[in-house]
Amino acid sequence: MILITVLVLSSVTAWLFWPLASDEFLIIPDQQKIRAKESFLKETVSDLGQSRPNIIVLVADDLGKTDLPLYGNKVVEAPNITALASEGAVFNEAYVSASICSPSRAGLLTGRYQQRFGYELQPVNNYLKNRFLKLFVNNTFDLQELEFADYDKVPNQEAIGQQGLPEQEITIAGLLKKNGYATGIIGKWHQGDAEQFRPLKHGFDYHYGFYEAFSWFDDTTKTVNVRHKGIMDSHIWEQGNTGRAAKRRNNEIIKVDEFYTYALAREANQFMEKNKARPFFLYVPFNAPHTPFQALKEDVQKYKAKGIKDLNQAVYYSLITGLDSAIGQIHDKVKSLGLEDNTLIVFLSDNGGATYTGATDNAPLKGGKMSLYEGGINIPFVVKWKGKVKPGTIVDTPVSSLDIFATAAGVTGSLLPKDRIYDGVNLISFLTGKDKSNPHNILYWRAGYNKAIRKGDWKLVLNLKDDITALYNLKSDKSEKNDISAQNASKVEELKKDLASWEKQLIKPLWPSSGFYKNDINGKSDRFTL
């Protein structure tokens, strides 16, 4: 009996600590490409005398487009985003290059499909902890539809620390800094926290924010808080403002004593005030309305008074209203400083709404964050540049968050390096009518087992894990209700070939996934690779 017990315990222990952490996942920096980047950024720019606009990029976090009145929502109050849009162009078919935070931002910042440099999947902080959760917690604790992967080997701590935006990549900030711009990031980074990945190493002069995917908005005694059941929310409340989630100014941890959305607006306005006499690039990645769900009591009360009985929804809507207020403060500051005629402003979300919170479903779009259906990748997108972009412009052709880099380069006259492929286009050329073609004939997505392509009105979605092939015509079926792949076999093959041609240009992911998010679409498993 003792022998049997020992054998059982040994087997369980071996299973628990298997896979073993391995150094075979170490990411070796490409020194040749790093030197090429450094050489390019050191090149002298001959003409800095031309009029160069300020550029502001405002990013919402997990904001579904249909949760804004701009796109038809009748409950949420967001008058400042609506006002910004009325003074510029609204895009109805704008996309991000990933349906989850970190890879999406890597694409936005570099203007390149992030799969080109291996940033295909969400960075993973602890593979072995996930193994423990899979063994002991999976059947007793709500994993919020997470399914952790089984591996023979996983990255060790050194390899985990090497997950971040590769050093050889050039960000919008790095490019514009070369061209004489002051560069600032106010908010969420989420591109790696090791020193070589931090904002100040990627072209930014100034950073006020945090490195993690999340951070608390305020002391919980000052806010109305909703804690969701499940692992994706519990660790946020446990971590609080510590570690990667700590608030920082230029790498130094600081204490913030105001609601964080408004602190970000204040810092953004101070940055503009300080740099108003020179061209600046201001990147403001808010953490609203991402979890944790914390909102100011007065905002929550307003939604209760409007008849919103679900506290979860009331807090979520309040986070959006707080975000809207912050955007209004920044927009007003641009005007008060007299910079409106010479400032290009872009507003977007990093992906669709997070359906796992229970506060949004992105309807009428299908799916949400962590899916390649429209609810996960079709996002709100606004561009304003007074005197250049006609107010009230509506754009119904597909554009991408990858276009922000190309637009910034185009309007500032910044030359791009010749040693890499860029995937975006200068949107101002299209908005002014200078370019009459469509910005993109084809857009692509890949996240492990999950792939998608949009070509014209056709969209193909592939899930190799669950053997799903679905074809939609978005012109007649934006909600992706009717899979017409069986009736259009030749179109499926055409799109598969286009997708395969694009994939030949990519490299494999720099790190393994942590597993899957278990979407349940129409009662069928439709897992998404994390």
PDB file of C-alpha atoms in Angstrom, residues 395-518:
ATOM      1  CA  VAL A 395     -15.351  55.972 -45.049  1.00  0.00           C
ATOM      2  CA  ASP A 396     -16.813  52.567 -45.866  1.00  0.00           C
ATOM      3  CA  THR A 397     -13.737  50.918 -47.379  1.00  0.00           C
ATOM      4  CA  PRO A 398     -11.433  48.761 -45.215  1.00  0.00           C
ATOM      5  CA  VAL A 399      -8.506  50.403 -43.428  1.00  0.00           C
ATOM      6  CA  SER A 400      -6.130  49.105 -40.765  1.00  0.00           C
ATOM      7  CA  SER A 401      -4.444  50.220 -37.571  1.00  0.00           C
ATOM      8  CA  LEU A 402      -1.242  49.464 -39.516  1.00  0.00           C
ATOM      9  CA  ASP A 403      -2.021  52.600 -41.533  1.00  0.00           C
ATOM     10  CA  ILE A 404      -1.298  54.902 -38.597  1.00  0.00           C
ATOM     11  CA  PHE A 405       2.468  54.437 -38.976  1.00  0.00           C
ATOM     12  CA  ALA A 406       2.377  55.032 -42.730  1.00  0.00           C
ATOM     13  CA  THR A 407       0.140  58.072 -42.259  1.00  0.00           C
ATOM     14  CA  ALA A 408       2.527  59.535 -39.683  1.00  0.00           C
ATOM     15  CA  ALA A 409       5.472  58.948 -41.998  1.00  0.00           C
ATOM     16  CA  GLY A 410       3.630  60.437 -44.967  1.00  0.00           C
ATOM     17  CA  VAL A 411       2.409  63.669 -43.381  1.00  0.00           C
ATOM     18  CA  THR A 412       5.777  64.350 -41.749  1.00  0.00           C
ATOM     19  CA  GLY A 413       7.839  63.586 -44.845  1.00  0.00           C
ATOM     20  CA  SER A 414       9.725  60.895 -42.964  1.00  0.00           C
ATOM     21  CA  LEU A 415      11.712  58.467 -45.090  1.00  0.00           C
ATOM     22  CA  LEU A 416      11.374  54.778 -44.246  1.00  0.00           C
ATOM     23  CA  PRO A 417      14.181  52.213 -44.097  1.00  0.00           C
ATOM     24  CA  LYS A 418      14.550  49.959 -47.124  1.00  0.00           C
ATOM     25  CA  ASP A 419      15.406  46.776 -45.203  1.00  0.00           C
ATOM     26  CA  ARG A 420      11.847  45.894 -44.117  1.00  0.00           C
ATOM     27  CA  ILE A 421       8.320  45.637 -45.462  1.00  0.00           C
ATOM     28  CA  TYR A 422       5.654  48.069 -44.291  1.00  0.00           C
ATOM     29  CA  ASP A 423       2.001  47.081 -44.546  1.00  0.00           C
ATOM     30  CA  GLY A 424       0.104  50.324 -44.034  1.00  0.00           C
ATOM     31  CA  VAL A 425      -0.863  53.218 -46.309  1.00  0.00           C
ATOM     32  CA  ASN A 426      -1.068  56.980 -45.826  1.00  0.00           C
ATOM     33  CA  LEU A 427      -4.747  57.553 -45.102  1.00  0.00           C
ATOM     34  CA  ILE A 428      -4.564  61.309 -45.634  1.00  0.00           C
ATOM     35  CA  SER A 429      -3.939  60.730 -49.342  1.00  0.00           C
ATOM     36  CA  PHE A 430      -7.249  58.865 -49.507  1.00  0.00           C
ATOM     37  CA  LEU A 431      -9.144  61.314 -47.313  1.00  0.00           C
ATOM     38  CA  THR A 432      -8.071  64.314 -49.389  1.00  0.00           C
ATOM     39  CA  GLY A 433      -8.927  62.543 -52.640  1.00  0.00           C
ATOM     40  CA  LYS A 434      -5.334  62.562 -53.863  1.00  0.00           C
ATOM     41  CA  ASP A 435      -5.451  58.761 -54.060  1.00  0.00           C
ATOM     42  CA  LYS A 436      -8.660  57.383 -55.596  1.00  0.00           C
ATOM     43  CA  SER A 437      -7.919  53.674 -55.032  1.00  0.00           C
ATOM     44  CA  ASN A 438      -8.956  51.578 -52.036  1.00  0.00           C
ATOM     45  CA  PRO A 439      -6.448  51.616 -49.153  1.00  0.00           C
ATOM     46  CA  HIS A 440      -6.443  47.818 -48.903  1.00  0.00           C
ATOM     47  CA  ASN A 441      -7.659  45.151 -51.275  1.00  0.00           C
ATOM     48  CA  ILE A 442      -6.734  42.418 -48.796  1.00  0.00           C
ATOM     49  CA  LEU A 443      -6.237  42.244 -45.017  1.00  0.00           C
ATOM     50  CA  TYR A 444      -4.811  39.234 -43.166  1.00  0.00           C
ATOM     51  CA  TRP A 445      -4.819  37.766 -39.666  1.00  0.00           C
ATOM     52  CA  ARG A 446      -3.041  34.870 -37.972  1.00  0.00           C
ATOM     53  CA  ALA A 447      -2.829  33.752 -34.345  1.00  0.00           C
ATOM     54  CA  GLY A 448      -1.585  30.183 -34.053  1.00  0.00           C
ATOM     55  CA  TYR A 449      -4.353  27.863 -35.218  1.00  0.00           C
ATOM     56  CA  ASN A 450      -6.592  30.813 -36.134  1.00  0.00           C
ATOM     57  CA  LYS A 451      -6.432  32.630 -39.457  1.00  0.00           C
ATOM     58  CA  ALA A 452      -8.579  35.009 -41.466  1.00  0.00           C
ATOM     59  CA  ILE A 453      -8.486  37.029 -44.650  1.00  0.00           C
ATOM     60  CA  ARG A 454     -10.709  39.788 -45.992  1.00  0.00           C
ATOM     61  CA  LYS A 455     -10.592  40.388 -49.758  1.00  0.00           C
ATOM     62  CA  GLY A 456     -13.140  42.896 -50.962  1.00  0.00           C
ATOM     63  CA  ASP A 457     -16.433  41.900 -49.369  1.00  0.00           C
ATOM     64  CA  TRP A 458     -15.343  38.273 -48.892  1.00  0.00           C
ATOM     65  CA  LYS A 459     -14.015  37.051 -45.578  1.00  0.00           C
ATOM     66  CA  LEU A 460     -12.645  33.601 -44.817  1.00  0.00           C
ATOM     67  CA  VAL A 461     -12.202  32.442 -41.215  1.00  0.00           C
ATOM     68  CA  LEU A 462     -10.151  29.328 -40.439  1.00  0.00           C
ATOM     69  CA  ASN A 463      -9.786  27.497 -37.137  1.00  0.00           C
ATOM     70  CA  LEU A 464      -7.361  24.609 -37.588  1.00  0.00           C
ATOM     71  CA  LYS A 465      -7.797  23.486 -33.981  1.00  0.00           C
ATOM     72  CA  ASP A 466     -11.526  22.879 -34.276  1.00  0.00           C
ATOM     73  CA  ASP A 467     -11.627  22.179 -38.022  1.00  0.00           C
ATOM     74  CA  ILE A 468     -13.702  25.239 -38.915  1.00  0.00           C
ATOM     75  CA  THR A 469     -13.778  26.801 -42.367  1.00  0.00           C
ATOM     76  CA  ALA A 470     -16.285  29.614 -42.741  1.00  0.00           C
ATOM     77  CA  LEU A 471     -16.857  32.022 -45.612  1.00  0.00           C
ATOM     78  CA  TYR A 472     -18.916  35.203 -45.388  1.00  0.00           C
ATOM     79  CA  ASN A 473     -19.918  38.033 -47.674  1.00  0.00           C
ATOM     80  CA  LEU A 474     -19.659  41.040 -45.382  1.00  0.00           C
ATOM     81  CA  LYS A 475     -21.613  43.321 -47.695  1.00  0.00           C
ATOM     82  CA  SER A 476     -24.770  41.275 -47.218  1.00  0.00           C
ATOM     83  CA  ASP A 477     -23.868  39.566 -43.924  1.00  0.00           C
ATOM     84  CA  LYS A 478     -21.830  41.851 -41.651  1.00  0.00           C
ATOM     85  CA  SER A 479     -22.973  39.819 -38.635  1.00  0.00           C
ATOM     86  CA  GLU A 480     -21.410  36.660 -40.120  1.00  0.00           C
ATOM     87  CA  LYS A 481     -24.516  34.575 -39.596  1.00  0.00           C
ATOM     88  CA  ASN A 482     -24.443  32.612 -42.832  1.00  0.00           C
ATOM     89  CA  ASP A 483     -21.448  30.443 -43.670  1.00  0.00           C
ATOM     90  CA  ILE A 484     -21.512  30.110 -47.467  1.00  0.00           C
ATOM     91  CA  SER A 485     -18.289  28.149 -47.889  1.00  0.00           C
ATOM     92  CA  ALA A 486     -20.082  25.039 -49.185  1.00  0.00           C
ATOM     93  CA  GLN A 487     -21.669  27.022 -52.023  1.00  0.00           C
ATOM     94  CA  ASN A 488     -18.437  28.835 -52.909  1.00  0.00           C
ATOM     95  CA  ALA A 489     -15.667  26.244 -52.891  1.00  0.00           C
ATOM     96  CA  SER A 490     -13.615  28.070 -55.534  1.00  0.00           C
ATOM     97  CA  LYS A 491     -13.670  31.315 -53.533  1.00  0.00           C
ATOM     98  CA  VAL A 492     -12.538  29.412 -50.424  1.00  0.00           C
ATOM     99  CA  GLU A 493      -9.590  27.956 -52.334  1.00  0.00           C
ATOM    100  CA  GLU A 494      -8.707  31.355 -53.783  1.00  0.00           C
ATOM    101  CA  LEU A 495      -8.623  32.960 -50.341  1.00  0.00           C
ATOM    102  CA  LYS A 496      -6.673  30.074 -48.865  1.00  0.00           C
ATOM    103  CA  LYS A 497      -4.026  30.538 -51.555  1.00  0.00           C
ATOM    104  CA  ASP A 498      -3.859  34.280 -50.886  1.00  0.00           C
ATOM    105  CA  LEU A 499      -3.482  33.601 -47.187  1.00  0.00           C
ATOM    106  CA  ALA A 500      -0.766  30.997 -47.780  1.00  0.00           C
ATOM    107  CA  SER A 501       1.187  33.424 -49.990  1.00  0.00           C
ATOM    108  CA  TRP A 502       1.138  36.007 -47.207  1.00  0.00           C
ATOM    109  CA  GLU A 503       2.182  33.448 -44.606  1.00  0.00           C
ATOM    110  CA  LYS A 504       5.340  32.682 -46.566  1.00  0.00           C
ATOM    111  CA  GLN A 505       6.540  36.163 -45.610  1.00  0.00           C
ATOM    112  CA  LEU A 506       6.151  35.541 -41.875  1.00  0.00           C
ATOM    113  CA  ILE A 507       8.298  33.907 -39.224  1.00  0.00           C
ATOM    114  CA  LYS A 508       7.152  31.519 -36.532  1.00  0.00           C
ATOM    115  CA  PRO A 509       6.012  32.970 -33.193  1.00  0.00           C
ATOM    116  CA  LEU A 510       8.870  33.966 -30.881  1.00  0.00           C
ATOM    117  CA  TRP A 511       7.197  32.238 -27.914  1.00  0.00           C
ATOM    118  CA  PRO A 512       4.599  29.472 -27.461  1.00  0.00           C
ATOM    119  CA  SER A 513       1.007  30.240 -26.574  1.00  0.00           C
ATOM    120  CA  SER A 514      -0.467  29.678 -23.143  1.00  0.00           C
ATOM    121  CA  GLY A 515      -3.454  27.843 -24.601  1.00  0.00           C
ATOM    122  CA  PHE A 516      -6.848  28.864 -25.879  1.00  0.00           C
ATOM    123  CA  TYR A 517      -9.838  31.039 -25.216  1.00  0.00           C
ATOM    124  CA  LYS A 518     -12.902  28.838 -25.637  1.00  0.00           C
TER     125      LYS A 518
END
